[in-house]
PDB file of C-alpha atoms in Angstrom:
ATOM      1  CA  MET A   1      69.596 116.212  30.848  1.00 66.00           C
ATOM      2  CA  LEU A   2      72.845 116.261  28.907  1.00 80.00           C
ATOM      3  CA  LYS A   3      73.154 118.078  25.640  1.00 93.00           C
ATOM      4  CA  GLN A   4      74.240 116.300  22.515  1.00 93.00           C
ATOM      5  CA  LYS A   5      77.050 117.289  20.181  1.00 95.00           C
ATOM      6  CA  THR A   6      77.659 116.450  16.475  1.00 95.00           C
ATOM      7  CA  PHE A   7      79.605 113.356  15.712  1.00 95.00           C
ATOM      8  CA  ASP A   8      81.354 112.715  12.390  1.00 94.00           C
ATOM      9  CA  MET A   9      80.464 108.995  11.742  1.00 93.00           C
ATOM     10  CA  ASP A  10      82.346 109.015   8.334  1.00 93.00           C
ATOM     11  CA  ALA A  11      85.557 110.086  10.108  1.00 92.00           C
ATOM     12  CA  TYR A  12      85.052 107.529  12.862  1.00 91.00           C
ATOM     13  CA  VAL A  13      84.512 104.714  10.336  1.00 92.00           C
ATOM     14  CA  ALA A  14      87.672 105.750   8.508  1.00 92.00           C
ATOM     15  CA  GLN A  15      89.617 105.814  11.694  1.00 90.00           C
ATOM     16  CA  ILE A  16      88.503 102.418  12.947  1.00 91.00           C
ATOM     17  CA  THR A  17      88.859 100.695   9.625  1.00 91.00           C
ATOM     18  CA  ALA A  18      92.199 102.094   8.523  1.00 91.00           C
ATOM     19  CA  GLY A  19      93.808 103.277  11.736  1.00 85.00           C
ATOM     20  CA  SER A  20      95.551 101.494  14.525  1.00 92.00           C
ATOM     21  CA  CYS A  21      93.653  99.396  17.024  1.00 95.00           C
ATOM     22  CA  PHE A  22      92.330 101.943  19.544  1.00 95.00           C
ATOM     23  CA  ILE A  23      92.382  99.540  22.462  1.00 97.00           C
ATOM     24  CA  CYS A  24      96.077  98.502  21.756  1.00 97.00           C
ATOM     25  CA  GLU A  25      96.846 102.196  21.605  1.00 96.00           C
ATOM     26  CA  ILE A  26      95.162 102.940  24.912  1.00 96.00           C
ATOM     27  CA  VAL A  27      96.997 100.024  26.551  1.00 97.00           C
ATOM     28  CA  ALA A  28     100.243 101.294  25.099  1.00 96.00           C
ATOM     29  CA  GLY A  29      99.534 104.723  26.597  1.00 95.00           C
ATOM     30  CA  ASN A  30      99.437 106.556  23.299  1.00 96.00           C
ATOM     31  CA  PRO A  31      98.501 110.226  24.075  1.00 96.00           C
ATOM     32  CA  ASP A  32      96.697 110.390  20.698  1.00 93.00           C
ATOM     33  CA  TYR A  33      94.050 107.998  22.119  1.00 94.00           C
ATOM     34  CA  PRO A  34      92.929 109.669  25.365  1.00 94.00           C
ATOM     35  CA  HIS A  35      90.270 107.944  27.422  1.00 95.00           C
ATOM     36  CA  HIS A  36      89.003 108.167  30.985  1.00 98.00           C
ATOM     37  CA  LEU A  37      90.461 105.130  32.693  1.00 98.00           C
ATOM     38  CA  ILE A  38      88.330 103.429  35.376  1.00 98.00           C
ATOM     39  CA  TYR A  39      90.488 100.407  36.090  1.00 98.00           C
ATOM     40  CA  GLU A  40      93.344  98.287  34.837  1.00 97.00           C
ATOM     41  CA  ASP A  41      95.314  95.296  35.936  1.00 97.00           C
ATOM     42  CA  GLU A  42      97.812  93.035  34.156  1.00 97.00           C
ATOM     43  CA  LYS A  43      95.014  91.437  32.045  1.00 98.00           C
ATOM     44  CA  ALA A  44      92.283  93.967  31.374  1.00 98.00           C
ATOM     45  CA  VAL A  45      91.473  97.686  30.951  1.00 98.00           C
ATOM     46  CA  VAL A  46      88.230  99.477  31.655  1.00 98.00           C
ATOM     47  CA  PHE A  47      87.385 102.956  30.511  1.00 98.00           C
ATOM     48  CA  LEU A  48      84.525 105.303  29.659  1.00 98.00           C
ATOM     49  CA  ASN A  49      83.330 105.213  26.017  1.00 97.00           C
ATOM     50  CA  LYS A  50      84.732 108.325  24.304  1.00 95.00           C
ATOM     51  CA  TYR A  51      81.630 108.506  22.087  1.00 96.00           C
ATOM     52  CA  PRO A  52      78.761 107.804  24.410  1.00 97.00           C
ATOM     53  CA  SER A  53      75.172 107.490  23.464  1.00 96.00           C
ATOM     54  CA  LEU A  54      74.299 106.899  27.125  1.00 97.00           C
ATOM     55  CA  TYR A  55      75.699 108.449  30.234  1.00 98.00           C
ATOM     56  CA  GLY A  56      77.975 106.146  32.038  1.00 98.00           C
ATOM     57  CA  TYR A  57      78.707 103.979  29.009  1.00 98.00           C
ATOM     58  CA  VAL A  58      81.831 101.851  29.744  1.00 98.00           C
ATOM     59  CA  LEU A  59      84.065  99.517  27.721  1.00 98.00           C
ATOM     60  CA  VAL A  60      85.943  96.524  29.162  1.00 98.00           C
ATOM     61  CA  SER A  61      88.636  94.786  27.189  1.00 98.00           C
ATOM     62  CA  PRO A  62      91.524  92.399  27.581  1.00 98.00           C
ATOM     63  CA  LYS A  63      94.910  94.074  27.275  1.00 98.00           C
ATOM     64  CA  ALA A  64      96.130  91.451  24.893  1.00 97.00           C
ATOM     65  CA  HIS A  65      94.767  91.929  21.370  1.00 97.00           C
ATOM     66  CA  ARG A  66      92.136  89.150  20.918  1.00 97.00           C
ATOM     67  CA  GLU A  67      89.496  89.131  18.319  1.00 96.00           C
ATOM     68  CA  GLN A  68      87.070  86.250  19.067  1.00 95.00           C
ATOM     69  CA  VAL A  69      84.665  86.883  21.977  1.00 95.00           C
ATOM     70  CA  THR A  70      85.229  83.293  23.236  1.00 96.00           C
ATOM     71  CA  GLY A  71      87.531  81.492  20.760  1.00 96.00           C
ATOM     72  CA  ASP A  72      90.627  83.388  21.712  1.00 97.00           C
ATOM     73  CA  PHE A  73      90.340  82.728  25.404  1.00 97.00           C
ATOM     74  CA  THR A  74      90.826  79.655  27.483  1.00 97.00           C
ATOM     75  CA  LEU A  75      87.823  79.027  29.680  1.00 98.00           C
ATOM     76  CA  PRO A  76      89.555  80.263  32.782  1.00 98.00           C
ATOM     77  CA  GLU A  77      90.693  83.474  31.016  1.00 97.00           C
ATOM     78  CA  TYR A  78      87.151  84.041  29.725  1.00 98.00           C
ATOM     79  CA  LEU A  79      85.618  83.492  33.151  1.00 98.00           C
ATOM     80  CA  ASP A  80      88.106  85.786  34.833  1.00 97.00           C
ATOM     81  CA  LEU A  81      87.227  88.531  32.364  1.00 98.00           C
ATOM     82  CA  GLN A  82      83.502  87.820  32.820  1.00 98.00           C
ATOM     83  CA  GLU A  83      83.881  88.258  36.574  1.00 98.00           C
ATOM     84  CA  LEU A  84      85.466  91.688  35.925  1.00 98.00           C
ATOM     85  CA  ILE A  85      82.670  92.587  33.616  1.00 98.00           C
ATOM     86  CA  TYR A  86      80.131  91.618  36.247  1.00 98.00           C
ATOM     87  CA  LYS A  87      81.855  93.745  38.900  1.00 98.00           C
ATOM     88  CA  VAL A  88      82.129  96.718  36.511  1.00 98.00           C
ATOM     89  CA  THR A  89      78.441  96.451  35.556  1.00 98.00           C
ATOM     90  CA  GLU A  90      77.591  96.443  39.330  1.00 98.00           C
ATOM     91  CA  ALA A  91      79.809  99.477  39.871  1.00 98.00           C
ATOM     92  CA  VAL A  92      78.116 101.336  37.068  1.00 98.00           C
ATOM     93  CA  ARG A  93      74.641 100.474  38.542  1.00 98.00           C
ATOM     94  CA  LYS A  94      75.719 101.886  41.897  1.00 98.00           C
ATOM     95  CA  VAL A  95      76.840 105.182  40.311  1.00 98.00           C
ATOM     96  CA  VAL A  96      74.525 105.809  37.360  1.00 98.00           C
ATOM     97  CA  PRO A  97      70.699 105.570  37.697  1.00 96.00           C
ATOM     98  CA  ALA A  98      69.629 102.930  35.243  1.00 97.00           C
ATOM     99  CA  GLU A  99      66.373 101.152  34.356  1.00 96.00           C
ATOM    100  CA  ARG A 100      68.439  98.442  32.769  1.00 97.00           C
ATOM    101  CA  VAL A 101      72.098  97.957  31.932  1.00 98.00           C
ATOM    102  CA  TYR A 102      72.886  96.677  28.449  1.00 98.00           C
ATOM    103  CA  LEU A 103      75.849  94.345  28.257  1.00 97.00           C
ATOM    104  CA  LEU A 104      77.114  93.283  24.791  1.00 96.00           C
ATOM    105  CA  SER A 105      80.289  92.700  22.679  1.00 96.00           C
ATOM    106  CA  LEU A 106      80.511  94.488  19.349  1.00 92.00           C
ATOM    107  CA  GLY A 107      83.095  94.883  16.672  1.00 88.00           C
ATOM    108  CA  SER A 108      84.292  92.979  13.570  1.00 89.00           C
ATOM    109  CA  ARG A 109      87.445  92.124  11.827  1.00 89.00           C
ATOM    110  CA  GLN A 110      86.949  95.165   9.602  1.00 91.00           C
ATOM    111  CA  GLY A 111      86.862  97.629  12.494  1.00 89.00           C
ATOM    112  CA  ASN A 112      87.204  97.631  16.207  1.00 92.00           C
ATOM    113  CA  SER A 113      88.533  94.043  15.958  1.00 94.00           C
ATOM    114  CA  HIS A 114      90.004  94.001  19.470  1.00 97.00           C
ATOM    115  CA  VAL A 115      87.288  92.223  21.493  1.00 97.00           C
ATOM    116  CA  HIS A 116      85.592  94.418  24.111  1.00 97.00           C
ATOM    117  CA  TRP A 117      82.352  94.467  26.043  1.00 98.00           C
ATOM    118  CA  HIS A 118      79.993  97.428  26.213  1.00 98.00           C
ATOM    119  CA  ILE A 119      78.276  98.234  29.457  1.00 98.00           C
ATOM    120  CA  ALA A 120      75.646 100.838  28.731  1.00 98.00           C
ATOM    121  CA  PRO A 121      73.144 102.055  31.398  1.00 98.00           C
ATOM    122  CA  LEU A 122      69.711 102.934  30.113  1.00 97.00           C
ATOM    123  CA  PRO A 123      68.384 105.953  32.134  1.00 96.00           C
ATOM    124  CA  PRO A 124      64.952 105.572  33.758  1.00 96.00           C
ATOM    125  CA  GLY A 125      61.990 106.945  31.837  1.00 95.00           C
ATOM    126  CA  VAL A 126      63.255 106.450  28.299  1.00 95.00           C
ATOM    127  CA  PRO A 127      60.249 105.546  26.087  1.00 95.00           C
ATOM    128  CA  PHE A 128      60.191 101.936  24.968  1.00 96.00           C
ATOM    129  CA  LEU A 129      60.725 102.696  21.220  1.00 94.00           C
ATOM    130  CA  GLU A 130      63.940 104.638  22.208  1.00 93.00           C
ATOM    131  CA  GLN A 131      65.396 101.764  24.238  1.00 94.00           C
ATOM    132  CA  GLN A 132      67.446  98.781  23.334  1.00 95.00           C
ATOM    133  CA  LEU A 133      69.286  99.169  20.007  1.00 93.00           C
ATOM    134  CA  GLU A 134      67.834 102.665  19.507  1.00 93.00           C
ATOM    135  CA  ALA A 135      69.442 103.869  22.803  1.00 94.00           C
ATOM    136  CA  LEU A 136      72.852 102.530  21.554  1.00 94.00           C
ATOM    137  CA  ARG A 137      72.688 103.892  17.998  1.00 93.00           C
ATOM    138  CA  VAL A 138      75.111 106.543  17.098  1.00 92.00           C
ATOM    139  CA  THR A 139      74.589 108.339  13.806  1.00 88.00           C
ATOM    140  CA  ASP A 140      75.454 112.024  13.889  1.00 90.00           C
ATOM    141  CA  LYS A 141      75.077 112.897  17.547  1.00 95.00           C
ATOM    142  CA  ILE A 142      76.672 111.725  20.829  1.00 96.00           C
ATOM    143  CA  LEU A 143      76.282 113.016  24.475  1.00 96.00           C
ATOM    144  CA  ASP A 144      78.231 116.137  25.224  1.00 97.00           C
ATOM    145  CA  VAL A 145      79.719 115.258  28.579  1.00 97.00           C
ATOM    146  CA  PRO A 146      82.333 117.818  29.739  1.00 96.00           C
ATOM    147  CA  GLU A 147      85.834 116.379  30.312  1.00 96.00           C
ATOM    148  CA  ASN A 148      85.830 117.284  33.959  1.00 97.00           C
ATOM    149  CA  GLU A 149      82.523 115.443  34.402  1.00 97.00           C
ATOM    150  CA  MET A 150      83.907 112.353  32.508  1.00 97.00           C
ATOM    151  CA  ALA A 151      86.926 112.289  34.799  1.00 98.00           C
ATOM    152  CA  LEU A 152      84.660 112.499  37.961  1.00 98.00           C
ATOM    153  CA  LEU A 153      82.420 109.792  36.594  1.00 98.00           C
ATOM    154  CA  ALA A 154      85.387 107.525  35.926  1.00 98.00           C
ATOM    155  CA  LYS A 155      86.668 108.167  39.401  1.00 98.00           C
ATOM    156  CA  LYS A 156      83.219 107.412  40.976  1.00 98.00           C
ATOM    157  CA  ILE A 157      82.817 104.121  39.043  1.00 98.00           C
ATOM    158  CA  GLY A 158      86.445 103.159  39.838  1.00 98.00           C
ATOM    159  CA  SER A 159      85.738 103.820  43.564  1.00 98.00           C
ATOM    160  CA  ALA A 160      82.481 101.722  43.429  1.00 98.00           C
ATOM    161  CA  LEU A 161      84.382  98.944  41.648  1.00 98.00           C
ATOM    162  CA  SER A 162      87.122  98.852  44.359  1.00 98.00           C
ATOM    163  CA  ASN A 163      84.497  98.531  47.056  1.00 97.00           C
ATOM    164  CA  LEU A 164      82.944  95.368  45.467  1.00 94.00           C
TER     165      LEU A 164
END
């Protein structure tokens, strides 16, 4: 079982509400926004959540800054992105043991406005009252996954994705 480390929620909220769009910065290759990249093409980017509450937690986003989960896409664009999300979810399921994989889009115009989807694998054996929204909740602790393990996990998920 992975240890947890402290997480400064106040600093995080300040960063996402007043700082640059973190996804746009990742897409631009800004070294101040390091993430473990799993996959990218001309339209989308897939990377590990830097602040995971669950092991293997992945984010999928269009490269273009879009804010509405459906309204900023044509139907073909949306369906192409959903196909990628499906494949990434299946890759995560192949690499990370999961009782269930949560798939959702979060964010708001006040913070994390660049639309993205969360793919969060719930490990087997988590008691019911600690599942669902409780499993995703971040207050003052996140998983302490060493950088080398994050890099290996990103590589494994990427490899599983390329085999789909």
